[in-house]
Every structure is written in C-alpha cells, then in structure tokens.
Amino acid sequence: MPEVAANVPDLDAPDVVTKGGASAVYVAPAWKLTWWRFRKHKLALVSLWVVVLITAIAAMPEFFATQDPNTTSARHAFIPPQTIQFVHEGRPAMPFAYGVVGQRDPRTLRMEWAIDTEVRYPVRLFARGFEYRLLGLIPTDRHLIGFAGASGTDIPNLLGTDRLGRDQWSRLTYGTRISLSIGLVAVALSTVLGILLGGISGYFGGLVDNVIQRLIELLQALPPIPVWLALSAALPRTWPVTWVYFAITVILALLGWTRLAREVRGRFLSLREEDFVLAARLVGASRARVIFSHMVPSFTSHIIAATTLAIPLMILNETFLSFLGLGMRPPAISWGVMLQESQNLQSVVNAPWLMIPGLFVIVTVLALNILGDGLRDAADPYSS
Amino acid sequence: MQQTPTAPDAGATAPDPARRFERVGEPILSIRGLKTHFTMDEGVVRAVDGVSFDLHAGEVVGVVGESGCGKSITMKSVLRLVQKPGRIVAGEIIYRRPASGKHKALEVDLAKLPEAGRRIRQIRGGDIALIPQEPMASFSPLHSIGSQIVEAILLHQDVSKREAKEIAIEKLREVGMPSPEQRFDAYSWQLSGGLRQRAIIAMALSCNPAILVADEPTTAIDVTTQAQVLELLKQLQREHGSSIVFITHDLGVIAQLADHVVVMYLGRVMEQGPVHDIFHRPRHPYTRALLQSVPSLHAEPRIQLPTVAGSIPHPLQRPTGCPFHPRCPDAMPGRCDVAMPALYAAPGGSPVACFLHHDHEEADDG
Amino acid sequence: MHWFILKRLLVVPFMLFIFSIISFVLIQAPPGDFLTSYIAELTQGGSSVDQAQIDALRQTYGLDRPMVEQYFTWIGRMLQGDLGVSLEWNRANSELIGERLLLTLLLTTFSLLFTWAVAIPIGIISATRKYSLVDYVFTVLNYIGLATPNFLLALVLMWIAFDRFGLSVTGLFSPEFAQAPWSWARVADLMSHIWLPMIVLGVAGTAQIARVVRANLLDELGKPYSEMARAKGLPEWKLVLKYPTRVAIAPVVSTLGWYFPQLLSGGVVVSVVMSLPTIGPLLLRALVGQDMYLAGVIILLFSVLTVIGTLVSDILLAVLDPRIRMDGA
Ligand SMILES: Nc1ncnc2c1ncn2[C@@H]1O[C@H](COP(=O)(O)OP(=O)(O)OP(=O)(O)O)[C@@H](O)[C@H]1O
Ligand SMILES: [Mg+2]
C-alpha cells in the first residue's frame, strides 16, 4: 500500500539536522510536524489571517469603530452605506467618503437619503475620535480610520445606519466582540466538559462509558434550537446584560459538548490500541507516562482542530438565538442582535445593508471552518 | 569475475528436482521494459522501473523481492489497475491469447489499451484474473459472496443468471468450500480467513482465465491455512494447467510452486531464471542474500540468520547506478554506483543485471 | 432483522420518557408557575381575573401538589390525548398544532429528500473526480453552504425575488388558499410554495452530508474490494455505484438520527423569517409569551418526531447493511 509517508518533504525542512556528526536524527515534535503540514494548505493559511483580523477587531472594537455604536439619532435612520471611494469624477483620488443629503418624502414622510457628491471627507489613518481605553487599559482617542472635517452626525457611515440612526460599521465591530467571545467561551466550556466526560468514557470504558454514551445520544437526539429557545426564554427579563451573556454561553455549551466528547472518546479508544502505546506499556512505562507523554501529544492537535470546528457552530447558534430575540438582547450588541433588525422582508427591502452583519457571520464561519479542516488534515495526514 | 557462489544452504526450501518446465513456443504474456511511475508533489516514485519477463502457457512464474519493490504494481500494470497518480510511462505488455473454443487468437499490447475501455475490461477477469493480496477485504461487506461471483460470470460469459449461479456453486465446490450451496449466500465477514481465500480463488477461476495473477495470496492467513491454500493452488494448476504469476516474498513458496523465478529489487528485475538455477546457482548478490536469509532444517541450530544488510532506500531517494549497490557486499566502487547494469542474458544462460557477470550497461535511464 | 428492530423498539418508550421529563423541566424553568404570570398579565391588561377559571386550571394541572405528581398528571393527560389548552390563545393546544404539524412534517421530509437527492450525487462526483475542477467548485460551495445561516439565505432569496421579480415568496399558501379546506388545488398551491423553504432549509445539511459522502467514498474507493470489482472487469461507473457507494451512503442514512432534529430545529428559524404556517413560529410565540404548556407540548412533539426519525434511520441502516441486520440473529 502507499507507504510513502506524508511527511517525506519534511526531511529537507531546515530543522532536520544531524547532531554532532553522529547519525542521530533530529526528531521534530508532533506540533512542528503538524505546522509543516499545515503550511502547505494555502487556503487554510489565508483563513488563519482572516481569523487573526477578526480576533483583533473583537479585542479592540473601539479602535476599529468610527463612532460610538450606541449613539442614536432617529433623524439619521436608514442612511445607505457611504463606502470609501478612490475615484472622484473619473479621476483617481486619495481615499475619501461622500456626504449624504436627506429629503423627506412628502407622501410617506420618510427620510430619503442620497449620496451628495459635493461633500467629500478624506480618510485619515489613526485619526482622533471618541475617547476609550484600548484593551480596557490605555486611555486614547485614536481610531484606525477617521474622516477629516466630519464630526457628530456628519461622520460617514461606512455600512449605513439602522432604524435608530446608529452607525452599522461601529456596531459591527462591537458585535464582533460579543459574538466571537460567546463562541470562544461556549466552546471552551464544552471542550472542558467534552474532554472530561469523553476521556472518562474512553479511559474507563465499561459501564461508565455506556452511561455517558447513552447520555450523549439522548442529548444529540434533542432538537437543539427549540431546547435552546426554551432555556433562554426561561432567563428572567430583568437580568443584566452580563448575566444573560454568561447564561447564553452556558446554555450553548450544555448541548455543545457531546460532539467533542465523542471525538475525544474515539481518539482515546483508538490510541489505546495503537502500537506505540502498547509498546510504551510493554517497556514498562507508567500509566501516567503513557497518557501524558504518549497519548496526549498525539491528541492535542486533534482537540485543537475539533475545537476550531466547534467555534463556528456556536457562533451560528448565538446568531440564531439572538436573531429570534431569545439570545442576547439590546442594548447588548451581537451579530444576531443586529440581524434582528432585518427580520422581515419589509425592512430588508427598505434597507438591504441591514443584512451586512450576515456577511460577517459567513466570512467568520467560513474562515474558521477552513482553518479547522486545515488543522485537522495537518494533525492527521492519514485520515483523508 | 565470477565469484564462487556461497552455496546457499537451501535444503528445506529447495525446489523438487523432478519438476522441470520446458519453455516452448511464444510466451502467453511478455512484459518488456515496463515502467510505472507515481508523480507526486514530493517527487516521482519509480515503483516499476524497467521490468521484463515472460510467462508461458502452463507455467508458474514466481516474482520475489522485499516489500515495496514493485511486485504488486507490476501486476496491477498488467491489469491496468494502477490508480492515479500512477501511470505506465514506458514498456510493452504483450498478451497472446491462443485460439480456444469460440475465442479467436489475440495479440494485444495491454499497455496501449485505454484504461477504462471495453477491451481491457473483457481481459480483466475474463482472460487474466487476480487473486489479491488482501483476501480479507476483497469482498464487499454488503453483498453476498455468491452474488459477487455471479456478477463476474455474467460479465464474461453468455449465460443466464440461473446458470451463473450453478457455475459459481460448482467453482466454490472445486476450491473445497464446504457446503457451497449455503455459503453462496454468506457474506464475506461470516467466513474464516481460509474460506474467504478459497472464495476469492473461486471467483478468480469462475471465468476460466488464461492467466492467474496471485498477489501474495497467503500472507494474510495463518500458517496451516496457508499450506492448505497453497496445496489447493498446486492442485488446480496441475488439473487445469493454468499459467500463474505468483507474487510472494516467501522463497519457500517459490520453491514449492514456481517453474521460473523473477527476482525484483526497487522496481527492477535483478535476475531471473528457472527455479533450480535460482536456488542452486544464484548469480546476483541480491538473490544470494535473499537465499541466505531463509531458515533451513539443515542449518546449525541457534545460529543467527544472516539478513540482507542495510535497508531498502526510500522510494524517493533511489541510489544512482545499480539500485542494490549500497547494500551489496561485492559492489565495485566507480562502477556499480555510476552505471546501471542491463538485464542481460549471456548466450545459453538466463538474464541477470549485475556487472559481476557482464559489462552491459542500461542504455538510458530516462 | 426482526430482532434488531425489536431491540430498537424497546428503547423507544425509554427515550420518550426521558424526553417528556426534559420537556416538563423546560415548562417549569421560567420563574414562578405559569398561572401566576398569567394572572399578572391579565391584571396588567386591565381585565378582571376569572377566579373560577383559575381554580379549575389549578385543579387540572395539580399546581398545588409536589413536582413529581404534577409531572405524572401532565403526562397522564398527554397519554389520554389531552394536550391541554393554550392560555394565550385560549384554544386547545391540539387544535393550534393540528395542521401546522402536518405542514412541518411535510417541509422537513421534503428538505430531507432534497438534501439526499443533491448531497449524494455531489459527494459521489467529488470523490470520483478528486482534486478536479468540479471537486474544487463543490468544495467551495460546501464551505459557503455550511457557513450561511439559513435565515440569512431565506432573507436574501426573498429580497432578490422581491427586488428583481416583484415576487413575495413568503408563506406556504397563496392568500386565497391560506384558510381554505384541503383540496387538490390547495395541494398544488402548497407545492408551488414549498420548494423555496425546502431548499433554504436543506442547504446546510446538503453541504454537511455531501462532505460525509465524499470522505466515506474516498475511503471505500481505496479498499481492496473496489479494486477487486475493477479486476473483475466491471465498468467504472457501475462499480462505483454498486460497491463503494453503497457502503459509503449507509452511514448517511444513519445521520438521519441527528439530521432530522437539526431540520426540525432549523425549520423554526426559517419559518419565522418566511412566515410559514408551521409549528416553529407557534413555538417561538409560546416561548416569548411564556405560554409554557403549549411550548412544552411542542418540544415533546419534536422529541417524538426525533425518536421516530432515529427509528426509521436504524431500520434503513439494517436494510442496507447486513452486518447490522444479522447482529441480533
Ligand atoms: N498510490 C501510490 N502512490 C505512490 N507510491 C506508490 C503507490 N502505490 C505504490 N507506491 C510505491 O510503489 C512501490 C511498489 O509498491 P508495491 O505495492 O508494488 O510493492 P510490493 O512489492 O507489492 O510490496 P509488498 O510486498 O509490501 O506488497 C512502493 O515503494 C510504493 O512506495
Ligand atoms: Mg504487494
């Protein structure tokens, strides 16, 4: 059978050296091998960068925002996106954004907004804006981009405004923080649960394994969204935002750990049978040594991959819940909360840009999925 | 140049001196300069790199060599079963079917046939049948073995389903399957390894092929069963006079079964010849090394068996010159590591690829 | 075969029992019992509280008794076919659920069939043409399908239909059929509406299952029995469809166990966005309005459907795979 090991090219990777002239071959640690294999997967590498960027936004939304996401101005509702332009009157120009003019439709009494090509706001990098603490520590008023000559409600809305005249781009950056962190925390919780129960199940086997497996089957057979909905509906309306946040996270994790637990158990079982584990046992390695220096290393990359693949699911679930009005609630901002604004055809027809947060969801989930797959393939070259 | 062959003590495994196969007429299968390469990101694996040998009607050719030397790929190339990224890059595989019954005589170069075409499909299973290396997994677990044998029969013979079933049961009986009528409906995972192997052989025989390719049919089963299966193959060969290419790394099996031996190393034929010559007058150092590593009843007890020194090089890192030279005790520096010896037969002798025996170099190592 | 199904059937009551407990716990989850909130709501709305009605309800549900007893009263009534009444709608739950259940089942089944009809061929094509352009395109589409929340897909499609073609593609019926009794015309009308929600609901699953099929088939294609079939002289397409594909799609059938609940789940969101008269929006309303008995009944119903789905998948699997079928014999 094809015995050409998938790590052949690694032989000429720079880290392979021969020590002290003797024929001692340098053995790369598992994570390094994984990384070498991962590097070859171009799409996954791109996804890694996308994830890094999104994480940066989640970590410092204030820096990326152009306005305070909570400032409402009913007069400035539903302004279409004022995207950054590079061409003015057919000629290339330094990046800038046009202003807008509003006119009230005499029949519907609605404000109709139009791009005003007379007014131009040049883009400035690291411009001054509202004050905040970077990463919650350093007080500053610098933002990634700003617009020269614009202040207050004049500041161009890169992605338009919503029903209450709030700047969508700025809200998105803040929403990224909540949506991404809910995904991360929920996955962290379910990973702990999953590893614990999956490990117990896989290691002890027998009755314990049986009970846990049946429990997992039961939980997996539950239709998730209704159960989540019911649980979140049970949260008191009076709870503060942070409590709701943690409650939602726990609720998501509650049904989310089963997949990971299965994965961990499966790995444990198959590893137990692997020759190298048997070999380690035969040469008399202690139980702890077998687990920690032989099983866990060949294991972590799988867990990381499985975790990466679980995050996008959690993000999607939070979006579902909040979209239906049973997850995060205003004034908290998350992608789902933002999408709630576009819950029916009417609002979408009036202001299609309200769906833009959905694009963020798609890109994030896409990047995380590709990244997770890349990691998994790199961790286990024989699986595919 | 000829060194005294270190007379290998092959007593227990030596072939039966009574068995001699006289090669007459044209071979039924001749492979000439076959090269099958796998092109991958990491480089080109030359799994088969210039293999030539013949199979005559009624003859058993044994192909031996260490694991990974390209035995299976050679025979898969004959059946055109090599999957991407593998490809036959050079050589001929001439199959000559004698006229028999309703079949006309036929002479084709299998290497030139389209891989998925009708002609090669008629030859697969119908003219050349395979007994695969892994009998355990060679039946689909979701279909009964009977239905899988019937399918093969219906593909190549003009019979009704009923008749096909009868033929299948007949073949099962012939290979010694107990109560074949019931076993017809069994699934492969319900059979023991030995029975499964018998079922596979029944399937291979079901269309009365001119050539049987047996790829290590006994490696995956236990020793007792192995002996039974070998006995079965021997008996079938005697009764039908089949032509068999028998792949193995077990020289003992070769000694029992083969008339002619092909010794392969790293995708090349090192030496070939009648089984007696190979066992009693091996010429290539590799053949000698192989023979020495076989345990024998007459050897002194408790001595350490010699092994072939060194290990097989990585498929992507072929040595230059003769592929065996890094492990060869008789390698001549400046000669063996530079040029590739051709597989050359001195007049009256059989072919060997070694500079110890002739000075012919391989023309082009493209 | 019969043994196998019997064994499975024996598990069903047990699963249902557990699910009924979970549903009951969910009903109890909101703070305070539902009557209290009901009374609060009524008083807030300015209407007077009908003490007699309240007492009657307290009596039927045994609200003043211990939890365990309450559970058995509830489940007992369920078993007798009494699904209770919705306080918010003031109608029998069974009446509210009736047609919506039928439509939910229809939509879910259609989506399931759509998923299989699309995912399996895609998986087969991708696997047999591994690393080709087609495979690449399908892989990309799969990733996008997996990443797109179905409600967003619904919104975008609805928006495009409206913006480009002036069509309003919400609901499952045209207005004239919405309340009409069942007739062939109504069925035809339903069919002309159901395909879009069917696709929207099925896309994510299609992506998932196509991936599963591709991976399984790639595994199976490398197995010796595939090669053996080729060595028999079987044409390639026939071989692929007959042997490895059958092995590769057997696990797909067993995904019914989780895919069915997922579809029911996803249907809730899609139905809300597309204003479909299925159970989803009813559940959402019940939950938001804390009409917990209605919500509990619906969740229990979903669980029952799930159990049936699992059972069907087990039986299908046994039909497809003799190893499972003969396990119990
Ligand atoms: N699909 C493939 N891709 C790349 N290389 C391959 C592939 N299949 C086989 N090879 C290479 O071809 C060479 C010959 O393989 P082959 O299976 O013919 O060996 P073999 O002599 O039959 O060995 P064994 O006795 O173990 O069966 C091996 O070195 C292997 O690395
Ligand atoms: Mg082989």
Short mmCIF file of C-alpha atoms in Angstrom, two decimals, chain C residues 2-207:
data_model
loop_
_atom_site.label_atom_id
_atom_site.label_comp_id
_atom_site.label_asym_id
_atom_site.label_seq_id
_atom_site.Cartn_x
_atom_site.Cartn_y
_atom_site.Cartn_z
CA HIS C 2 -36.80 -8.64 13.38
CA TRP C 3 -34.64 -8.98 16.42
CA PHE C 4 -32.78 -5.89 15.56
CA ILE C 5 -35.92 -3.80 15.09
CA LEU C 6 -37.46 -5.22 18.23
CA LYS C 7 -34.41 -4.22 20.24
CA ARG C 8 -34.66 -0.74 18.83
CA LEU C 9 -38.37 -0.54 19.53
CA LEU C 10 -37.77 -1.43 23.15
CA VAL C 11 -35.62 1.65 23.56
CA VAL C 12 -38.34 3.97 22.28
CA PRO C 13 -40.52 4.19 25.41
CA PHE C 14 -37.43 4.84 27.47
CA MET C 15 -36.30 7.69 25.22
CA LEU C 16 -39.79 9.15 25.23
CA PHE C 17 -39.90 9.01 28.99
CA ILE C 18 -36.64 10.93 29.28
CA PHE C 19 -37.73 13.46 26.70
CA SER C 20 -41.02 14.01 28.48
CA ILE C 21 -39.11 14.77 31.66
CA ILE C 22 -36.89 17.21 29.82
CA SER C 23 -39.93 18.90 28.30
CA PHE C 24 -41.59 19.10 31.67
CA VAL C 25 -38.50 20.60 33.24
CA LEU C 26 -38.43 23.18 30.47
CA ILE C 27 -42.03 24.07 31.21
CA GLN C 28 -41.13 24.58 34.82
CA ALA C 29 -38.00 26.51 34.04
CA PRO C 30 -39.38 30.06 33.96
CA PRO C 31 -39.57 31.61 37.40
CA GLY C 32 -42.97 31.25 39.04
CA ASP C 33 -45.68 28.96 37.77
CA PHE C 34 -47.44 29.96 34.62
CA LEU C 35 -50.69 30.75 36.37
CA THR C 36 -49.09 33.45 38.43
CA SER C 37 -47.68 35.10 35.37
CA TYR C 38 -50.99 34.59 33.62
CA ILE C 39 -52.84 36.36 36.41
CA ALA C 40 -50.25 39.09 36.49
CA GLU C 41 -50.66 39.59 32.80
CA LEU C 42 -54.42 39.70 32.97
CA THR C 43 -54.44 42.19 35.80
CA GLN C 44 -51.89 44.29 33.99
CA GLY C 45 -54.06 44.29 30.88
CA GLY C 46 -56.87 45.63 32.98
CA SER C 47 -59.14 42.65 32.57
CA SER C 48 -60.63 41.05 35.61
CA VAL C 49 -59.45 37.66 36.69
CA ASP C 50 -61.95 34.89 36.45
CA GLN C 51 -61.30 33.17 39.75
CA ALA C 52 -63.37 30.14 38.80
CA GLN C 53 -61.30 29.54 35.67
CA ILE C 54 -58.08 29.89 37.60
CA ASP C 55 -59.20 27.42 40.20
CA ALA C 56 -60.22 24.99 37.52
CA LEU C 57 -56.79 25.21 35.92
CA ARG C 58 -55.05 24.82 39.23
CA GLN C 59 -57.11 21.72 39.73
CA THR C 60 -56.43 20.15 36.31
CA TYR C 61 -52.68 20.64 36.48
CA GLY C 62 -52.44 19.94 40.18
CA LEU C 63 -50.32 23.02 40.68
CA ASP C 64 -50.54 22.88 44.44
CA ARG C 65 -49.12 19.34 44.54
CA PRO C 66 -45.47 18.26 44.51
CA MET C 67 -43.47 18.41 41.26
CA VAL C 68 -43.40 14.66 40.66
CA GLU C 69 -47.15 14.44 40.95
CA GLN C 70 -47.55 17.40 38.65
CA TYR C 71 -45.41 15.62 36.09
CA PHE C 72 -47.49 12.49 36.20
CA THR C 73 -50.74 14.46 35.99
CA TRP C 74 -49.37 16.23 32.94
CA ILE C 75 -48.02 13.18 31.19
CA GLY C 76 -51.16 11.24 32.09
CA ARG C 77 -53.32 13.78 30.34
CA MET C 78 -50.97 13.73 27.37
CA LEU C 79 -51.23 9.99 27.08
CA GLN C 80 -55.00 10.28 27.02
CA GLY C 81 -54.64 12.62 24.08
CA ASP C 82 -55.39 15.76 26.05
CA LEU C 83 -52.66 18.19 25.05
CA GLY C 84 -54.02 20.94 27.28
CA VAL C 85 -55.04 24.45 26.38
CA SER C 86 -53.06 27.46 25.41
CA LEU C 87 -53.64 30.29 27.80
CA GLU C 88 -52.56 32.89 25.34
CA TRP C 89 -54.78 31.71 22.52
CA ASN C 90 -57.45 30.32 24.74
CA ARG C 91 -57.75 27.32 22.48
CA ALA C 92 -56.92 23.67 22.76
CA ASN C 93 -53.25 23.03 22.03
CA SER C 94 -54.17 20.15 19.74
CA GLU C 95 -56.27 22.49 17.66
CA LEU C 96 -53.45 25.01 17.38
CA ILE C 97 -50.90 22.40 16.46
CA GLY C 98 -53.04 20.30 14.10
CA GLU C 99 -52.39 21.49 10.57
CA ARG C 100 -49.12 23.14 11.50
CA LEU C 101 -47.74 19.76 12.47
CA LEU C 102 -48.67 18.32 9.12
CA LEU C 103 -47.02 21.18 7.27
CA THR C 104 -43.93 20.95 9.48
CA LEU C 105 -43.58 17.28 8.73
CA LEU C 106 -44.08 17.88 5.05
CA LEU C 107 -41.48 20.62 4.92
CA THR C 108 -38.98 18.60 6.94
CA THR C 109 -39.44 15.48 4.84
CA PHE C 110 -39.14 17.42 1.61
CA SER C 111 -35.95 19.07 2.83
CA LEU C 112 -34.57 15.73 3.83
CA LEU C 113 -35.27 14.22 0.43
CA PHE C 114 -33.88 17.31 -1.26
CA THR C 115 -30.73 17.03 0.83
CA TRP C 116 -30.15 13.42 -0.10
CA ALA C 117 -31.05 13.90 -3.72
CA VAL C 118 -28.47 16.65 -4.02
CA ALA C 119 -25.80 15.73 -1.48
CA ILE C 120 -25.25 12.12 -2.51
CA PRO C 121 -24.60 12.80 -6.21
CA ILE C 122 -22.37 15.74 -5.30
CA GLY C 123 -20.43 13.56 -2.89
CA ILE C 124 -20.02 10.83 -5.49
CA ILE C 125 -18.92 13.22 -8.21
CA SER C 126 -16.47 14.97 -5.90
CA ALA C 127 -14.95 11.72 -4.69
CA THR C 128 -14.59 10.10 -8.09
CA ARG C 129 -13.13 13.28 -9.56
CA LYS C 130 -10.96 14.07 -6.57
CA TYR C 131 -8.96 17.31 -6.91
CA SER C 132 -10.57 18.15 -10.24
CA LEU C 133 -12.19 21.49 -11.00
CA VAL C 134 -15.66 20.11 -10.25
CA ASP C 135 -14.49 18.80 -6.91
CA TYR C 136 -12.94 22.13 -6.13
CA VAL C 137 -16.10 24.08 -7.03
CA PHE C 138 -18.25 21.76 -4.93
CA THR C 139 -15.85 22.06 -2.01
CA VAL C 140 -16.08 25.84 -2.10
CA LEU C 141 -19.87 25.73 -2.41
CA ASN C 142 -19.96 23.32 0.50
CA TYR C 143 -18.00 25.64 2.72
CA ILE C 144 -20.27 28.54 1.84
CA GLY C 145 -23.37 26.42 2.38
CA LEU C 146 -22.09 25.43 5.80
CA ALA C 147 -21.32 29.00 6.76
CA THR C 148 -24.57 30.60 5.70
CA PRO C 149 -27.23 30.78 8.41
CA ASN C 150 -30.44 29.57 6.78
CA PHE C 151 -32.45 32.60 7.85
CA LEU C 152 -29.98 34.81 6.04
CA LEU C 153 -30.27 32.70 2.92
CA ALA C 154 -34.05 32.99 3.22
CA LEU C 155 -33.84 36.77 3.59
CA VAL C 156 -31.51 37.17 0.64
CA LEU C 157 -33.62 34.96 -1.61
CA MET C 158 -36.80 36.74 -0.55
CA TRP C 159 -35.16 40.06 -1.16
CA ILE C 160 -33.90 39.08 -4.61
CA ALA C 161 -37.29 37.65 -5.57
CA PHE C 162 -38.96 40.87 -4.49
CA ASP C 163 -36.37 43.27 -5.83
CA ARG C 164 -35.84 41.61 -9.19
CA PHE C 165 -39.14 39.92 -9.93
CA GLY C 166 -41.54 41.73 -7.67
CA LEU C 167 -42.50 38.41 -6.11
CA SER C 168 -43.41 37.93 -2.50
CA VAL C 169 -42.29 34.42 -1.73
CA THR C 170 -43.35 34.16 1.88
CA GLY C 171 -45.75 31.65 3.34
CA LEU C 172 -46.76 28.23 2.13
CA PHE C 173 -50.03 29.24 0.51
CA SER C 174 -51.40 31.99 -1.67
CA PRO C 175 -53.80 34.20 0.28
CA GLU C 176 -56.90 32.60 -1.22
CA PHE C 177 -55.83 29.16 -0.03
CA ALA C 178 -54.46 30.09 3.38
CA GLN C 179 -57.65 29.31 5.27
CA ALA C 180 -59.33 27.12 2.68
CA PRO C 181 -60.15 23.49 3.39
CA TRP C 182 -57.92 20.87 1.80
CA SER C 183 -58.45 20.30 -1.91
CA TRP C 184 -56.28 19.34 -4.85
CA ALA C 185 -55.98 22.97 -5.76
CA ARG C 186 -54.72 23.73 -2.30
CA VAL C 187 -52.17 20.92 -2.50
CA ALA C 188 -50.99 22.25 -5.84
CA ASP C 189 -50.72 25.70 -4.34
CA LEU C 190 -48.71 24.29 -1.44
CA MET C 191 -46.33 22.57 -3.84
CA SER C 192 -45.77 25.79 -5.75
CA HIS C 193 -44.72 27.47 -2.50
CA ILE C 194 -42.89 24.80 -0.56
CA TRP C 195 -39.86 24.39 -2.79
CA LEU C 196 -38.10 27.56 -1.72
CA PRO C 197 -38.28 26.91 2.05
CA MET C 198 -37.35 23.33 1.26
CA ILE C 199 -34.14 24.43 -0.42
CA VAL C 200 -33.34 27.07 2.17
CA LEU C 201 -33.75 24.58 4.96
CA GLY C 202 -31.80 21.85 3.20
CA VAL C 203 -28.72 23.77 2.10
CA ALA C 204 -26.61 23.50 5.23
CA GLY C 205 -27.37 19.81 5.60
CA THR C 206 -26.62 19.23 1.95
CA ALA C 207 -23.18 20.68 2.44
#
